[in-house]
Amino acid sequence: MPELNHVPADTPAEEIADLLRRDGYVIVDDLVPTALMDTIDDELAPYFAATPLGYNAMIGTKTRRTGALVARSPACRTLIQNPTMMGVCRDFLGHASAFQLMLTQVISIEPGESAQSLHRDQNAFDFYPFPDDYHVQCNTLWALSDYTAEMGATRVVPGSQFGDKKPTDYAEDECLQAEMTRGSVLIYTGKIVHSGAANRSDKVRRAINVNYCVGWVRQEENQFLSVPPDVAQTLDDDLLKLIGYQEGAWAMGYFRDFEDPLRAVRGDAVTYGFDGSRLTGDAGAAFEDQLANSE
């Protein structure tokens, strides 16, 4: 029976990004230790218990979606900033001036849940028709629990990142399930068709869903509301930028009097204006051209 592609944890980030461009997904086996997953489980246990079941078929009527992971779990902050994932995002989303956190949630599919409808995550952007060669997202599902077909391991439709077919045009037998060990991660693009599968077991299937996106689009989970100011003040600068305290592009998301958004948390310790030297590639060249032509 066909299986989805797996690579070992020591695979270079650039190679993983190339696989995403080619296949639309890749599973990285055992990228983080199970001890980290144990800590996340412990930190989030009270929130799992308090999270209500979903209210429609798309989010699941026997599924709980626990968000605000940056605020609620210090161990999740480590996972979100995993060095391999940061390298993958820098490469895969490097056509944009910056990348940011799109959403954080633990998806708990309980026994008896039916299969979710097949969909593309990038449709969250009001179904905007992004070009085939423009990737707006780099998404992850980390196996917080066992991740077996019977428990509802994520379904992926290989090859569905290309072409004009709607998610509903794909048949059930075109789906392959992302079975993986605890601490492994399914990385996938916003273009590939996928969904949660039915949980036919007596166990809860939990996945940590952390998605990243280019800096100029709106985040699906509003991090400024999910991460209170008193928590934001305790975070390191790199994580603050990742959750949105940065310019998404030149003049995109500035703070107050055309200031660096980090000044909202760090005050005068941060330089006043926008630092265009941080831009790279095409974005950096375009910024320099705009400055030159404005003089």
CSV table of C-alpha atoms in Angstrom, one decimal:
chain,number,residue,atom,x,y,z
A,1,MET,CA,0.0,0.0,0.0
A,2,PRO,CA,1.4,3.5,-0.9
A,3,GLU,CA,2.7,5.6,2.0
A,4,LEU,CA,3.5,9.3,2.4
A,5,ASN,CA,7.2,10.4,2.3
A,6,HIS,CA,9.2,10.4,5.5
A,7,VAL,CA,12.7,11.9,6.1
A,8,PRO,CA,15.0,11.6,9.2
A,9,ALA,CA,15.3,14.3,11.8
A,10,ASP,CA,18.8,15.4,10.6
A,11,THR,CA,17.5,16.3,7.1
A,12,PRO,CA,18.7,19.9,6.3
A,13,ALA,CA,16.0,22.6,6.3
A,14,GLU,CA,16.8,23.5,2.7
A,15,GLU,CA,16.1,19.9,1.6
A,16,ILE,CA,12.8,19.8,3.5
A,17,ALA,CA,11.8,23.1,1.9
A,18,ASP,CA,12.6,21.6,-1.6
A,19,LEU,CA,10.4,18.6,-0.8
A,20,LEU,CA,7.6,20.9,0.2
A,21,ARG,CA,7.9,22.7,-3.2
A,22,ARG,CA,7.9,19.4,-5.0
A,23,ASP,CA,5.4,17.3,-3.1
A,24,GLY,CA,3.4,19.8,-1.0
A,25,TYR,CA,4.2,17.9,2.2
A,26,VAL,CA,6.8,15.9,4.1
A,27,ILE,CA,6.9,14.0,7.4
A,28,VAL,CA,10.0,14.5,9.5
A,29,ASP,CA,10.4,11.6,11.9
A,30,ASP,CA,11.2,12.1,15.6
A,31,LEU,CA,12.2,15.8,15.2
A,32,VAL,CA,11.7,16.5,18.9
A,33,PRO,CA,12.1,14.2,21.9
A,34,THR,CA,9.0,12.7,23.5
A,35,ALA,CA,10.1,14.4,26.8
A,36,LEU,CA,9.1,17.8,25.2
A,37,MET,CA,5.8,16.3,24.2
A,38,ASP,CA,5.3,15.1,27.8
A,39,THR,CA,5.9,18.6,29.1
A,40,ILE,CA,3.5,20.2,26.6
A,41,ASP,CA,0.9,17.6,27.6
A,42,ASP,CA,1.3,18.4,31.3
A,43,GLU,CA,1.2,22.2,30.7
A,44,LEU,CA,-1.9,22.1,28.6
A,45,ALA,CA,-3.9,19.4,30.4
A,46,PRO,CA,-6.1,21.9,32.3
A,47,TYR,CA,-6.9,23.7,29.0
A,48,PHE,CA,-7.7,20.4,27.2
A,49,ALA,CA,-10.3,19.6,29.9
A,50,ALA,CA,-11.9,23.1,29.6
A,51,THR,CA,-12.0,23.3,25.8
A,52,PRO,CA,-15.5,22.7,24.5
A,53,LEU,CA,-16.3,20.4,21.6
A,54,GLY,CA,-16.7,21.9,18.2
A,55,TYR,CA,-20.0,23.1,16.8
A,56,ASN,CA,-20.0,22.1,13.2
A,57,ALA,CA,-18.7,19.3,10.9
A,58,MET,CA,-15.7,21.3,9.7
A,59,ILE,CA,-14.2,21.9,13.1
A,60,GLY,CA,-15.6,18.7,14.4
A,61,THR,CA,-18.5,17.9,16.8
A,62,LYS,CA,-16.3,15.4,18.7
A,63,THR,CA,-13.1,17.5,18.3
A,64,ARG,CA,-11.6,20.0,20.7
A,65,ARG,CA,-9.4,22.8,19.5
A,66,THR,CA,-7.3,24.3,22.2
A,67,GLY,CA,-5.5,27.6,21.1
A,68,ALA,CA,-3.4,30.4,22.6
A,69,LEU,CA,-0.4,28.0,23.0
A,70,VAL,CA,2.2,30.8,23.2
A,71,ALA,CA,0.5,32.2,26.3
A,72,ARG,CA,-0.5,28.9,27.8
A,73,SER,CA,2.6,26.7,27.4
A,74,PRO,CA,6.3,27.7,27.7
A,75,ALA,CA,7.3,24.3,26.2
A,76,CYS,CA,5.1,25.1,23.1
A,77,ARG,CA,7.2,28.3,22.6
A,78,THR,CA,10.2,26.0,22.2
A,79,LEU,CA,8.4,23.8,19.7
A,80,ILE,CA,7.2,26.9,17.7
A,81,GLN,CA,10.8,28.1,17.4
A,82,ASN,CA,12.2,24.7,16.6
A,83,PRO,CA,15.5,25.5,14.7
A,84,THR,CA,14.7,23.1,11.8
A,85,MET,CA,11.2,24.7,11.3
A,86,MET,CA,12.7,28.2,11.5
A,87,GLY,CA,15.1,27.2,8.8
A,88,VAL,CA,12.4,25.7,6.7
A,89,CYS,CA,10.2,28.8,7.0
A,90,ARG,CA,13.1,31.1,6.1
A,91,ASP,CA,13.7,29.1,2.9
A,92,PHE,CA,10.2,28.2,1.9
A,93,LEU,CA,8.6,31.6,2.7
A,94,GLY,CA,11.8,33.6,1.8
A,95,HIS,CA,10.1,35.3,-1.2
A,96,ALA,CA,8.3,37.5,1.3
A,97,SER,CA,9.9,40.3,3.5
A,98,ALA,CA,9.1,38.4,6.7
A,99,PHE,CA,7.2,35.4,8.0
A,100,GLN,CA,5.0,35.2,11.1
A,101,LEU,CA,3.0,32.8,13.2
A,102,MET,CA,-0.4,32.0,11.6
A,103,LEU,CA,-2.1,30.0,14.3
A,104,THR,CA,-1.4,27.7,17.2
A,105,GLN,CA,-3.8,25.0,18.5
A,106,VAL,CA,-4.0,21.4,19.8
A,107,ILE,CA,-6.5,19.4,17.8
A,108,SER,CA,-7.9,16.6,19.9
A,109,ILE,CA,-10.0,14.2,17.8
A,110,GLU,CA,-12.0,12.1,20.2
A,111,PRO,CA,-13.3,8.5,19.6
A,112,GLY,CA,-16.3,8.4,17.3
A,113,GLU,CA,-15.4,11.5,15.4
A,114,SER,CA,-16.1,11.3,11.6
A,115,ALA,CA,-13.7,12.4,8.9
A,116,GLN,CA,-13.3,16.1,8.3
A,117,SER,CA,-14.1,17.5,4.9
A,118,LEU,CA,-11.1,17.7,2.6
A,119,HIS,CA,-9.8,21.3,2.3
A,120,ARG,CA,-6.9,23.6,1.5
A,121,ASP,CA,-5.7,25.8,4.4
A,122,GLN,CA,-4.9,28.8,2.2
A,123,ASN,CA,-8.6,29.1,1.5
A,124,ALA,CA,-8.8,30.8,4.9
A,125,PHE,CA,-7.6,34.0,3.0
A,126,ASP,CA,-11.1,34.5,1.6
A,127,PHE,CA,-10.5,31.9,-1.1
A,128,TYR,CA,-8.0,34.3,-2.8
A,129,PRO,CA,-6.5,32.5,-5.8
A,130,PHE,CA,-2.8,32.6,-5.0
A,131,PRO,CA,-0.6,31.7,-8.0
A,132,ASP,CA,0.7,28.2,-8.2
A,133,ASP,CA,4.3,29.3,-7.5
A,134,TYR,CA,3.4,31.6,-4.6
A,135,HIS,CA,3.3,29.9,-1.2
A,136,VAL,CA,1.6,31.9,1.5
A,137,GLN,CA,1.8,29.3,4.3
A,138,CYS,CA,4.1,26.6,5.8
A,139,ASN,CA,2.1,24.5,8.2
A,140,THR,CA,2.8,21.8,10.8
A,141,LEU,CA,1.0,19.0,12.6
A,142,TRP,CA,3.1,17.5,15.4
A,143,ALA,CA,2.2,14.2,16.8
A,144,LEU,CA,1.4,14.9,20.5
A,145,SER,CA,-0.2,11.5,20.9
A,146,ASP,CA,0.2,8.3,19.0
A,147,TYR,CA,-0.7,9.0,15.4
A,148,THR,CA,-2.2,6.0,13.7
A,149,ALA,CA,-4.7,5.5,10.9
A,150,GLU,CA,-7.3,4.0,13.3
A,151,MET,CA,-6.9,7.1,15.6
A,152,GLY,CA,-7.6,9.5,12.8
A,153,ALA,CA,-4.1,10.4,11.5
A,154,THR,CA,-4.3,13.3,9.0
A,155,ARG,CA,-5.3,12.5,5.5
A,156,VAL,CA,-3.3,13.9,2.6
A,157,VAL,CA,-4.0,13.9,-1.1
A,158,PRO,CA,-0.5,13.7,-2.9
A,159,GLY,CA,-0.4,15.9,-6.0
A,160,SER,CA,-3.4,18.0,-5.0
A,161,GLN,CA,-1.2,21.1,-4.7
A,162,PHE,CA,-1.3,21.5,-8.5
A,163,GLY,CA,-4.2,22.0,-10.8
A,164,ASP,CA,-7.7,23.5,-10.5
A,165,LYS,CA,-9.6,20.6,-8.8
A,166,LYS,CA,-11.7,21.5,-5.8
A,167,PRO,CA,-11.0,19.6,-2.6
A,168,THR,CA,-14.5,17.9,-3.0
A,169,ASP,CA,-13.4,16.6,-6.4
A,170,TYR,CA,-11.0,14.1,-4.8
A,171,ALA,CA,-12.1,10.6,-3.9
A,172,GLU,CA,-11.5,8.9,-0.6
A,173,ASP,CA,-9.1,6.3,-2.1
A,174,GLU,CA,-6.8,9.2,-3.2
A,175,CYS,CA,-6.1,10.0,0.5
A,176,LEU,CA,-3.1,8.6,2.3
A,177,GLN,CA,-2.8,8.9,6.1
A,178,ALA,CA,0.1,10.5,7.8
A,179,GLU,CA,0.9,7.8,10.4
A,180,MET,CA,3.9,8.9,12.5
A,181,THR,CA,5.5,8.4,15.9
A,182,ARG,CA,5.1,10.8,18.8
A,183,GLY,CA,7.4,13.8,18.3
A,184,SER,CA,7.3,13.6,14.5
A,185,VAL,CA,5.8,16.3,12.4
A,186,LEU,CA,3.8,16.5,9.2
A,187,ILE,CA,4.9,19.7,7.3
A,188,TYR,CA,2.6,20.8,4.5
A,189,THR,CA,1.8,23.8,2.3
A,190,GLY,CA,-1.4,25.8,2.2
A,191,LYS,CA,-2.1,24.4,-1.2
A,192,ILE,CA,-2.3,20.6,-0.5
A,193,VAL,CA,-5.7,19.0,0.1
A,194,HIS,CA,-5.9,17.3,3.5
A,195,SER,CA,-8.2,16.7,6.5
A,196,GLY,CA,-8.5,15.0,9.8
A,197,ALA,CA,-9.6,11.4,9.5
A,198,ALA,CA,-12.3,9.5,11.5
A,199,ASN,CA,-11.2,8.2,14.9
A,200,ARG,CA,-12.2,4.6,15.0
A,201,SER,CA,-10.2,3.8,18.2
A,202,ASP,CA,-10.9,4.3,21.9
A,203,LYS,CA,-8.1,6.9,22.3
A,204,VAL,CA,-7.9,10.6,21.7
A,205,ARG,CA,-5.7,11.7,18.8
A,206,ARG,CA,-3.9,14.9,19.6
A,207,ALA,CA,-1.9,17.0,17.1
A,208,ILE,CA,-0.1,20.3,17.8
A,209,ASN,CA,-1.1,22.5,14.8
A,210,VAL,CA,1.4,25.4,14.3
A,211,ASN,CA,1.1,27.3,11.1
A,212,TYR,CA,3.3,30.0,9.7
A,213,CYS,CA,2.6,32.5,6.9
A,214,VAL,CA,4.1,35.4,5.1
A,215,GLY,CA,4.2,38.6,7.1
A,216,TRP,CA,1.9,40.7,4.9
A,217,VAL,CA,-1.3,38.7,5.4
A,218,ARG,CA,-3.6,38.6,8.4
A,219,GLN,CA,-3.0,35.9,11.0
A,220,GLU,CA,-5.8,33.3,11.5
A,221,GLU,CA,-5.3,33.3,15.2
A,222,ASN,CA,-5.1,36.9,16.5
A,223,GLN,CA,-1.9,36.7,18.5
A,224,PHE,CA,-2.2,40.1,20.0
A,225,LEU,CA,-5.5,39.0,21.7
A,226,SER,CA,-4.2,35.4,22.5
A,227,VAL,CA,-1.0,36.6,24.1
A,228,PRO,CA,-1.8,39.2,26.8
A,229,PRO,CA,0.7,42.2,27.2
A,230,ASP,CA,2.0,40.9,30.5
A,231,VAL,CA,3.0,37.6,28.8
A,232,ALA,CA,4.4,39.3,25.7
A,233,GLN,CA,6.8,41.3,28.0
A,234,THR,CA,8.3,38.0,29.1
A,235,LEU,CA,9.0,36.6,25.6
A,236,ASP,CA,12.3,36.9,23.7
A,237,ASP,CA,12.5,39.3,20.8
A,238,ASP,CA,12.6,36.6,18.1
A,239,LEU,CA,9.3,35.1,19.4
A,240,LEU,CA,7.8,38.6,19.7
A,241,LYS,CA,8.6,39.2,16.0
A,242,LEU,CA,7.2,35.8,15.1
A,243,ILE,CA,3.8,36.5,16.8
A,244,GLY,CA,3.6,39.8,15.0
A,245,TYR,CA,5.7,42.5,16.6
A,246,GLN,CA,7.5,43.2,13.4
A,247,GLU,CA,6.9,44.9,10.1
A,248,GLY,CA,5.4,42.4,7.7
A,249,ALA,CA,6.9,44.4,4.8
A,250,TRP,CA,7.9,48.0,4.4
A,251,ALA,CA,5.2,50.2,5.9
A,252,MET,CA,3.1,47.1,6.7
A,253,GLY,CA,2.1,46.9,10.4
A,254,TYR,CA,4.1,49.7,11.8
A,255,PHE,CA,3.4,51.0,15.4
A,256,ARG,CA,2.2,54.4,16.3
A,257,ASP,CA,4.4,57.2,14.7
A,258,PHE,CA,5.9,54.9,12.0
A,259,GLU,CA,7.8,53.0,14.7
A,260,ASP,CA,9.1,49.4,14.9
A,261,PRO,CA,6.3,47.3,16.5
A,262,LEU,CA,8.8,45.9,19.1
A,263,ARG,CA,8.8,49.4,20.7
A,264,ALA,CA,5.3,48.6,21.9
A,265,VAL,CA,6.9,46.1,24.3
A,266,ARG,CA,10.5,47.2,24.6
A,267,GLY,CA,10.1,50.9,24.4
A,268,ASP,CA,13.2,53.1,23.6
A,269,ALA,CA,15.4,50.0,23.8
A,270,VAL,CA,14.5,49.4,20.2
A,271,THR,CA,15.5,51.7,17.3
A,272,TYR,CA,12.8,54.1,16.3
A,273,GLY,CA,12.3,53.4,12.6
A,274,PHE,CA,12.0,50.6,10.1
A,275,ASP,CA,15.3,48.7,9.5
A,276,GLY,CA,15.2,47.9,5.8
A,277,SER,CA,18.6,46.1,6.1
A,278,ARG,CA,16.7,43.2,7.6
A,279,LEU,CA,14.9,42.5,4.3
A,280,THR,CA,16.5,39.9,2.0
A,281,GLY,CA,16.3,38.7,-1.6
A,282,ASP,CA,13.8,40.4,-3.9
A,283,ALA,CA,12.1,42.2,-1.1
A,284,GLY,CA,15.4,43.8,0.0
A,285,ALA,CA,16.3,44.8,-3.5
A,286,ALA,CA,12.8,46.4,-4.1
A,287,PHE,CA,13.1,48.3,-0.8
A,288,GLU,CA,16.5,49.7,-1.8
A,289,ASP,CA,15.2,50.7,-5.2
A,290,GLN,CA,12.2,52.5,-3.7
A,291,LEU,CA,14.5,54.4,-1.3
A,292,ALA,CA,16.8,55.4,-4.2
A,293,ASN,CA,13.9,56.6,-6.4
A,294,SER,CA,12.3,58.6,-3.6
A,295,GLU,CA,15.4,60.8,-3.1
